[in-house]
CSV table of C-alpha atoms in Angstrom, one decimal:
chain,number,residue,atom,x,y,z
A,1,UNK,CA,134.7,97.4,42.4
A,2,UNK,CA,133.5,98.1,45.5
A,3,UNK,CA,130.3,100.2,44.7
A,4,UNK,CA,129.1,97.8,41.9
A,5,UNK,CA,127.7,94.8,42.5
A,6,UNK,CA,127.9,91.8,40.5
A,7,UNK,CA,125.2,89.5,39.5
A,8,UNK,CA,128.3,86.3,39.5
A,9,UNK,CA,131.3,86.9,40.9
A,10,UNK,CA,133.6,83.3,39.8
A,11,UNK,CA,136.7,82.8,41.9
A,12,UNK,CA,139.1,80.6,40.1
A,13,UNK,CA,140.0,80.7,36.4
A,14,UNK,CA,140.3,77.0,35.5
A,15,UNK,CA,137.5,75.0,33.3
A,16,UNK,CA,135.2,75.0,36.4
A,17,UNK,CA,135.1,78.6,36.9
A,18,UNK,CA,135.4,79.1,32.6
A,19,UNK,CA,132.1,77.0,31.8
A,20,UNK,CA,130.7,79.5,34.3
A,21,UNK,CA,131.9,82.6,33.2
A,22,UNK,CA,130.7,81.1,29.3
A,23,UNK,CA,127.1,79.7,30.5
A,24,UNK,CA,126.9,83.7,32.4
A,25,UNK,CA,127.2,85.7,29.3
A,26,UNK,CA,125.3,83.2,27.1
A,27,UNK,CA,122.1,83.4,28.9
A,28,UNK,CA,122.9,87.3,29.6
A,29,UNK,CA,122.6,86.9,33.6
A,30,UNK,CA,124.5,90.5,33.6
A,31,UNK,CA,127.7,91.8,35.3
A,32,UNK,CA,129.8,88.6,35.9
A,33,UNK,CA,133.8,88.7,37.3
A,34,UNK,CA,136.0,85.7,37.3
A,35,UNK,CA,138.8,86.3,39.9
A,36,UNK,CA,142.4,84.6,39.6
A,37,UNK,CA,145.0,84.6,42.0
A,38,UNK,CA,147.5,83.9,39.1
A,39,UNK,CA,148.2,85.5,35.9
A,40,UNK,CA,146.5,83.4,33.5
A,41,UNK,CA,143.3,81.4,33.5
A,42,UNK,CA,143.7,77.7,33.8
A,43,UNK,CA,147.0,77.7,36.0
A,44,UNK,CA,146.7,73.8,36.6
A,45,UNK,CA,146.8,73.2,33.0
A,46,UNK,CA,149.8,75.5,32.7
A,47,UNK,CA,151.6,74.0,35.6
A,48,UNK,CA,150.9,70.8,36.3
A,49,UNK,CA,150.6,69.6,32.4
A,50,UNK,CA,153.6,68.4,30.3
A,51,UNK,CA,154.1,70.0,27.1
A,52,UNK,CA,151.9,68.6,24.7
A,53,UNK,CA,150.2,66.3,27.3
A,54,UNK,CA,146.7,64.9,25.9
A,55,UNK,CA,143.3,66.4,27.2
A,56,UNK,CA,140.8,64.3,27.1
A,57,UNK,CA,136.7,65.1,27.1
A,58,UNK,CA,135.7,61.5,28.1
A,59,UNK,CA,138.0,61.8,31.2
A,60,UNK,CA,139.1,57.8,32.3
A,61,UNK,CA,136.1,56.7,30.0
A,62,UNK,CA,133.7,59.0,31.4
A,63,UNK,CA,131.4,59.5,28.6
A,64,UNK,CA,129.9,62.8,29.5
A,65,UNK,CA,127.3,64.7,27.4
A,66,UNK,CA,127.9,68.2,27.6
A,67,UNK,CA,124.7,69.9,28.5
A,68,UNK,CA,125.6,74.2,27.7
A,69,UNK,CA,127.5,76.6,25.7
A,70,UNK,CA,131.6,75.1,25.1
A,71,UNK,CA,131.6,72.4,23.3
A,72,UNK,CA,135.0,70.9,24.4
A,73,UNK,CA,136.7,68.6,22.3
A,74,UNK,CA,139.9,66.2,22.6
A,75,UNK,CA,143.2,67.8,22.8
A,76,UNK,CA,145.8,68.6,24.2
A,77,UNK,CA,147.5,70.9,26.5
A,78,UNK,CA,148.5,73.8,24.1
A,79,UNK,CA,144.8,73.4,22.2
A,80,UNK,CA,142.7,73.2,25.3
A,81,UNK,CA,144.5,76.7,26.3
A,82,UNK,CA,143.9,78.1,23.3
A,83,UNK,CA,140.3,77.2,23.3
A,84,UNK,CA,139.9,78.8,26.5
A,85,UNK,CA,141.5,81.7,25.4
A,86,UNK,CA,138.8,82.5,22.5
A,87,UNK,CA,136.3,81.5,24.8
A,88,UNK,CA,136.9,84.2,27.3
A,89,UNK,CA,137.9,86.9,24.9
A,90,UNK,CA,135.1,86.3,22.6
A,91,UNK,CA,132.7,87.0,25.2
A,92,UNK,CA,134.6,89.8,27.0
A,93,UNK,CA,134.4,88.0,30.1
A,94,UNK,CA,135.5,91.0,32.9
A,95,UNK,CA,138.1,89.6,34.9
A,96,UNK,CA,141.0,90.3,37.5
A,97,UNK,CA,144.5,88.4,38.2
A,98,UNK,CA,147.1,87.8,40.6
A,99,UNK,CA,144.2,88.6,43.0
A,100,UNK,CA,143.9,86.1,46.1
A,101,UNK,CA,140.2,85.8,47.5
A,102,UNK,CA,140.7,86.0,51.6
A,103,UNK,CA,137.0,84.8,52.3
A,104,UNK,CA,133.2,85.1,51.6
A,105,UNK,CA,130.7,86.8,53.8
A,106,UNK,CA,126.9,87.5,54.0
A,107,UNK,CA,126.1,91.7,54.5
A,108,UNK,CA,122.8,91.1,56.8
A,109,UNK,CA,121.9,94.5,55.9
A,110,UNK,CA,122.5,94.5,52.1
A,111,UNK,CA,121.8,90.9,51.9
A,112,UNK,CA,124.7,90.4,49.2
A,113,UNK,CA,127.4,88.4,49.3
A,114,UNK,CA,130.6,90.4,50.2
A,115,UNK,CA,133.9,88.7,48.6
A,116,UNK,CA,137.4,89.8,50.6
A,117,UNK,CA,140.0,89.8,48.1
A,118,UNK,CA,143.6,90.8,47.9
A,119,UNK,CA,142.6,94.3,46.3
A,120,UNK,CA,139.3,95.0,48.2
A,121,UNK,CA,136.0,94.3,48.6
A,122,UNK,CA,133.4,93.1,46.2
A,123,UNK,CA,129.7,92.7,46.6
A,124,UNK,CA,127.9,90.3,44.4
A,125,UNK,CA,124.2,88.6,44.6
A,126,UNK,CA,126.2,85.2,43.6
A,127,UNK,CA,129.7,83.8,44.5
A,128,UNK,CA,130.8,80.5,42.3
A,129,UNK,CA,133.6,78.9,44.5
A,130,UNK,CA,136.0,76.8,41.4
A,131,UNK,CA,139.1,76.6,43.1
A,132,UNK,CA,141.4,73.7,42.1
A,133,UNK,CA,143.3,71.2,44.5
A,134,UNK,CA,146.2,70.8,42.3
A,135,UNK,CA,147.4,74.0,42.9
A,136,UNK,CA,147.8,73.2,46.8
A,137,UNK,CA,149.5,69.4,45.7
A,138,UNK,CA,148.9,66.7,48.5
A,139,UNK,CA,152.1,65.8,50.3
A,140,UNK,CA,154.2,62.8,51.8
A,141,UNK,CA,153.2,62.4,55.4
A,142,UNK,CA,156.8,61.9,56.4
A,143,UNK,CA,159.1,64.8,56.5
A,144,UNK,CA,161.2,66.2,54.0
A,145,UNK,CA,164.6,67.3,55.0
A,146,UNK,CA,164.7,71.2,54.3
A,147,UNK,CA,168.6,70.2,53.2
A,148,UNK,CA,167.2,68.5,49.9
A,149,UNK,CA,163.7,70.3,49.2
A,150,UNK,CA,165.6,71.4,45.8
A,151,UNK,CA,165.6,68.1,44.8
A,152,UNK,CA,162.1,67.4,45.5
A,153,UNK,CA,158.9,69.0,43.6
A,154,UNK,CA,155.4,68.7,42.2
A,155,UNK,CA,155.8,69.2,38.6
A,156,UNK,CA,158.6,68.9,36.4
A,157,UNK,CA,159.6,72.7,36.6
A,158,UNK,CA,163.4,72.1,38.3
A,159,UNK,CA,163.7,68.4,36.0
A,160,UNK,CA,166.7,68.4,33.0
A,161,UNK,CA,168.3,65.0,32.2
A,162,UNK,CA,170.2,62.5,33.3
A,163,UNK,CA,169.4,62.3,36.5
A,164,UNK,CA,168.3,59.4,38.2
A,165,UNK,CA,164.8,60.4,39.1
A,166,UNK,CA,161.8,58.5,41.9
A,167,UNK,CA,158.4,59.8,40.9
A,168,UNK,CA,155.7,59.0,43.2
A,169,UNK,CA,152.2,58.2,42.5
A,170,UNK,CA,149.6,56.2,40.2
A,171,UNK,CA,147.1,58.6,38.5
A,172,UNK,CA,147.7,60.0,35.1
A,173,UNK,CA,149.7,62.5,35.9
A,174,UNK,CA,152.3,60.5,37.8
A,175,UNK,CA,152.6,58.1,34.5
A,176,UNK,CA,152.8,61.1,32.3
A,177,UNK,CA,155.6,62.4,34.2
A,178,UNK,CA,157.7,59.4,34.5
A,179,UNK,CA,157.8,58.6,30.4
A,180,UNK,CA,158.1,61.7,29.9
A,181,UNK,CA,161.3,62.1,32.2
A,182,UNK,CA,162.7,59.0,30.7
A,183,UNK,CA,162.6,60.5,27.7
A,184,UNK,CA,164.3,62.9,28.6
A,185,UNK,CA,167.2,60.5,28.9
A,186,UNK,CA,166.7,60.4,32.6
A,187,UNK,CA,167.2,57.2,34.8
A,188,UNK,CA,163.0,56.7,36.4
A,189,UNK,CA,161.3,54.7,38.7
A,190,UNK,CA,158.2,54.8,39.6
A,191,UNK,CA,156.8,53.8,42.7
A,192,UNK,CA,153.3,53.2,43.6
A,193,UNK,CA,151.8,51.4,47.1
A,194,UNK,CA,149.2,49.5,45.1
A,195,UNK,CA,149.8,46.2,43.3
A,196,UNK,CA,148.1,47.4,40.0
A,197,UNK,CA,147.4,50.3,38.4
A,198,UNK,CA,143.8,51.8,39.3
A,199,UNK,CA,143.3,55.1,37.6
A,200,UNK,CA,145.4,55.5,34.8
A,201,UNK,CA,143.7,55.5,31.1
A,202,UNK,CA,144.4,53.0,29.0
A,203,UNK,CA,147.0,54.9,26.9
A,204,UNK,CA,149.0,56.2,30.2
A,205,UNK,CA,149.2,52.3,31.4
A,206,UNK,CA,149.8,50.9,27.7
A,207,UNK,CA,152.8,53.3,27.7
A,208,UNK,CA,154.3,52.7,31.4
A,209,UNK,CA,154.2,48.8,30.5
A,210,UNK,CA,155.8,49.2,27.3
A,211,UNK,CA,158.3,51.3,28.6
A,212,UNK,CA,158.8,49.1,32.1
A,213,UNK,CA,159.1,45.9,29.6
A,214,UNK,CA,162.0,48.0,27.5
A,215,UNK,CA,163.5,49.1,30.8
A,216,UNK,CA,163.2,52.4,29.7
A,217,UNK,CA,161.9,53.1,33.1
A,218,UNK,CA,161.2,50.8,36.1
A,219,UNK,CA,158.0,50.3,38.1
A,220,UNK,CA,158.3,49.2,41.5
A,221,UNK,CA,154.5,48.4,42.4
A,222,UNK,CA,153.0,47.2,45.5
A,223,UNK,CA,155.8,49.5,47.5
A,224,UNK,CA,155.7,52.6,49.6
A,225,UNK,CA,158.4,55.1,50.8
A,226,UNK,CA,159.4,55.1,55.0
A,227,UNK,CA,161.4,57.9,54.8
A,228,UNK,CA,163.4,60.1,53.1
A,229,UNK,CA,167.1,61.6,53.8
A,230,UNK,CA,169.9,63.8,53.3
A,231,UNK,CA,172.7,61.4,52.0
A,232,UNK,CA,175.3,63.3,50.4
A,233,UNK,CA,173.2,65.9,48.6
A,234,UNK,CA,171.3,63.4,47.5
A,235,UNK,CA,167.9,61.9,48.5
A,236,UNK,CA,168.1,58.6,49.9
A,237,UNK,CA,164.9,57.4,49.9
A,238,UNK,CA,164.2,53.8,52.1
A,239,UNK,CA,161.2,52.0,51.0
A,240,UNK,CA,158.2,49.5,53.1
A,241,UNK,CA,160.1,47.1,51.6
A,242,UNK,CA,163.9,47.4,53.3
A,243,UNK,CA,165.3,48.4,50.4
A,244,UNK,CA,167.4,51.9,50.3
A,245,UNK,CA,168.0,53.8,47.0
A,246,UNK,CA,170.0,56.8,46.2
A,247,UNK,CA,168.3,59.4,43.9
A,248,UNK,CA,168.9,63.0,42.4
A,249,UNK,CA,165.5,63.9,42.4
A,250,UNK,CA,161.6,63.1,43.7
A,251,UNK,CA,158.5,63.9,41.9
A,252,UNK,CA,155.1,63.9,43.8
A,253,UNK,CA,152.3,63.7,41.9
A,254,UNK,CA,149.9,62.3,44.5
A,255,UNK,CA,146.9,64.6,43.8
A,256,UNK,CA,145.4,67.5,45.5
A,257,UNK,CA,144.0,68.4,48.7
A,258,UNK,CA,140.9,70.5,49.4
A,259,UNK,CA,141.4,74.1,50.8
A,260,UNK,CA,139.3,73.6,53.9
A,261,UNK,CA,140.5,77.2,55.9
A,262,UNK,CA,139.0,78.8,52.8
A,263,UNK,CA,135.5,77.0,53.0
A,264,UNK,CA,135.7,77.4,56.9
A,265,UNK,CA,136.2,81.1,55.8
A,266,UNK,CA,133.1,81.3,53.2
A,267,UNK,CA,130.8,79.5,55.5
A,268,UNK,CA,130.7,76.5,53.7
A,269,UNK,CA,129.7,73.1,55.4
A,270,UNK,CA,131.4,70.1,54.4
A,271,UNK,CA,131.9,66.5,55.3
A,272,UNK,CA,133.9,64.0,57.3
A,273,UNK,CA,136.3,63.7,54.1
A,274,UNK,CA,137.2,67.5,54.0
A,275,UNK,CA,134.9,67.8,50.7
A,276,UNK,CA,132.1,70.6,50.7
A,277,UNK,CA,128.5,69.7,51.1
A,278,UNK,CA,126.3,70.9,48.3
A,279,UNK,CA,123.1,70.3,46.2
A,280,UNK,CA,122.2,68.8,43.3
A,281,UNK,CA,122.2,72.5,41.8
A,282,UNK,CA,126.2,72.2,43.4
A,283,UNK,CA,124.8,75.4,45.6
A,284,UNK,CA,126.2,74.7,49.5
A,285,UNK,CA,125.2,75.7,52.9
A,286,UNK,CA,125.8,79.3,52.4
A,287,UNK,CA,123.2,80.3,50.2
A,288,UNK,CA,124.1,81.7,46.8
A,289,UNK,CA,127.2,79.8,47.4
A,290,UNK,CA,128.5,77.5,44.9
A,291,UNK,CA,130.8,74.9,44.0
A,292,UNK,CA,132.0,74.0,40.5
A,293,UNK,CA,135.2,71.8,39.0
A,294,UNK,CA,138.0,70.2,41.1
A,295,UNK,CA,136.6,71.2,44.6
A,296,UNK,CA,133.5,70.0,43.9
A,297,UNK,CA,134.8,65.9,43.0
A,298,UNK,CA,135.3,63.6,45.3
A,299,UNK,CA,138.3,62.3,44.1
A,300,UNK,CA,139.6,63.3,39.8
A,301,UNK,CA,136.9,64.1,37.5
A,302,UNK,CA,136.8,65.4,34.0
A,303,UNK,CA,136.8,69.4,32.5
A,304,UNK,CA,133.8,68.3,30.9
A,305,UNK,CA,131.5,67.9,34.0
A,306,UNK,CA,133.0,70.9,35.5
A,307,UNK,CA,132.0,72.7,32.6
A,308,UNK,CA,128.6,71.1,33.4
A,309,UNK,CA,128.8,72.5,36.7
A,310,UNK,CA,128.5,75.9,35.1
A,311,UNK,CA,125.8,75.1,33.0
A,312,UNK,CA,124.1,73.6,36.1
A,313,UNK,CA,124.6,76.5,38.2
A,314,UNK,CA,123.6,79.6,36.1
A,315,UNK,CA,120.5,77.6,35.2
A,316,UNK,CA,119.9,77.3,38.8
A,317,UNK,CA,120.4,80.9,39.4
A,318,UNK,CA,117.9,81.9,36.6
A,319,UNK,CA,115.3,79.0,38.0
A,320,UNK,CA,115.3,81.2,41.2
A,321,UNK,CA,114.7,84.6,39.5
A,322,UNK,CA,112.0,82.5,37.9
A,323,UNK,CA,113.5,82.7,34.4
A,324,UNK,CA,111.3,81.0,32.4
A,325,UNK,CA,114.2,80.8,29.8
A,326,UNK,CA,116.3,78.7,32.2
A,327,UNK,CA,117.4,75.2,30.7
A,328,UNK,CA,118.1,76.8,27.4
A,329,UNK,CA,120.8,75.1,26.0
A,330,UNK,CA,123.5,76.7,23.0
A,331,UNK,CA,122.2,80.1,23.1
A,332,UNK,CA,125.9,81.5,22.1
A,333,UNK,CA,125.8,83.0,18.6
């Protein structure tokens, strides 16, 4: 890898960096590489998603026209994977796991883009940064004892049944969790510091209230945690509210936070809010420097803009080779 040089190199292999790679080899821009730090493409997906969990296209009533070469579709969990899977074998997309991406640097002499990876160097004339925030979860401001961090987590990995079970948060994913714990035959609260529900679809809510009116689950809205404790093994969590409560496991699901050491690292500018700075092509600071799917939204956004983001991009890249074939839309056969 070190003596080629890439026309793309894509680092992160969820839908961002996928509707890249696809949009690359559909308007033959030459060699691409789409680099993962895990094993498998769309880790988020894979960790983060229950099984079965539904994927929408029109993300929170988003109605987004898809402008290039995947034509996504409603889903769910196991078909979305599986659609992605085609995608990137059908068009031999070269690509590397279990590869970590250390930082992004401009050659002065060479003028290419030099990506530091776990397994060496890579030049490349064009680095797509689509890194998600899920996989670096945000976290409770107050601290967790170390005595009890088995008991707390960020996806349902460690979660059987009955157990009485606190998950935190009030996006999708949070809702998702806690129905789908209860039922599991677990005993579930969920807490949330707002007094109503903001950014949950209207399935996710229509369930949490049907489910809260059955008492197969409890919400407790309009509350925050204080603290949380070692009681016995157990997590005893106190709330804004005075009230204490005993539980045998926490869920976070409180979103994602963006990995500002790595933009600091690729030279990438970004604002007051810790969210990178980029144009309307999504290209940042650091020229040739790019920014597609989860980094790139301000707060949740769908898997069909970031696929967008790749059409976007690519087309910018051929508009400044003055490609006259740039814009061309569904050129996949």
């Amino acid at each position: 890898m070190k003596n080629k040089i890439y026309d793309i190199v894509i680092i992160g292999g969820g839908p961002g960096g996928i509707g890249c790679a696809i949009e690359s080899a559909a308007h033959k821009i030459g060699e691409i590489l789409l680099i993962e730090k895990t094993d498998n493409h769309s880790n988020t997906i894979r960790k983060f998603y229950k099984d079965n969990k539904r994927v929408d296209k029109d993300y929170k009533g988003q109605v987004i026209t898809l402008q290039g070469n995947v034509d996504f579709f409603d889903g769910t969990k196991e078909t979305t994977l599986d659609y992605f899977n085609d995608l990137l074998d059908n068009e031999k997309i070269d690509s590397i796991f279990n590869t970590e991406v250390e930082k992004i640097i401009r050659n002065q002499e060479t003028d290419l883009l030099e990506v530091h990876t776990s397994k060496g160097l890579i030049q490349t004339k064009n680095a797509i940064i689509a890194i998600g925030k899920m996989g670096k979860p945000n976290k409770p401001d107050y601290k967790i004892p170390p005595s009890i961090k088995s008991q707390v987590g960020f996806n349902l990995d460690r979660c059987s049944s009955n157990e009485k079970i606190l998950v935190v948060g009030g996006g999708n994913s949070a809702a998702e969790y806690a129905y789908h714990l209860a039922d599991q035959k677990n005993n579930v609260t969920l807490v949330y510091r707002k007094v109503t529900f903001t950014r949950l679809n209207d399935l996710n809510e229509d369930i949490l209230n049907k489910y809260n009116g059955e008492e197969k689950l409890r919400l407790r809205m309009n509350t925050d945690i204080e603290s949380v404790e070692n009681e016995e093994g157990k997590a005893k969590v106190t709330f804004t509210d005075g009230y204490s409560v005993i539980y045998d496991r926490i869920i976070y699901a409180i979103g994602g936070t963006t990995p500002v050491d790595f933009l600091k690292n690729c030279a990438v500018d970004y604002d007051e809010d810790l969210k990178p700075i980029f144009d309307e092509h999504q290209e940042t600071s650091a020229k040739d420097v790019y920014v597609a799917g989860d980094i790139a939204f301000a707060s949740g956004g769908s898997i069909a803009i970031a696929l967008n983001h790749g059409y976007n991009i690519v087309n910018n890249i051929l508009r400044k080779r003055g490609n006259i074939f740039a814009f061309t839309e569904n050129v996949l056969e």
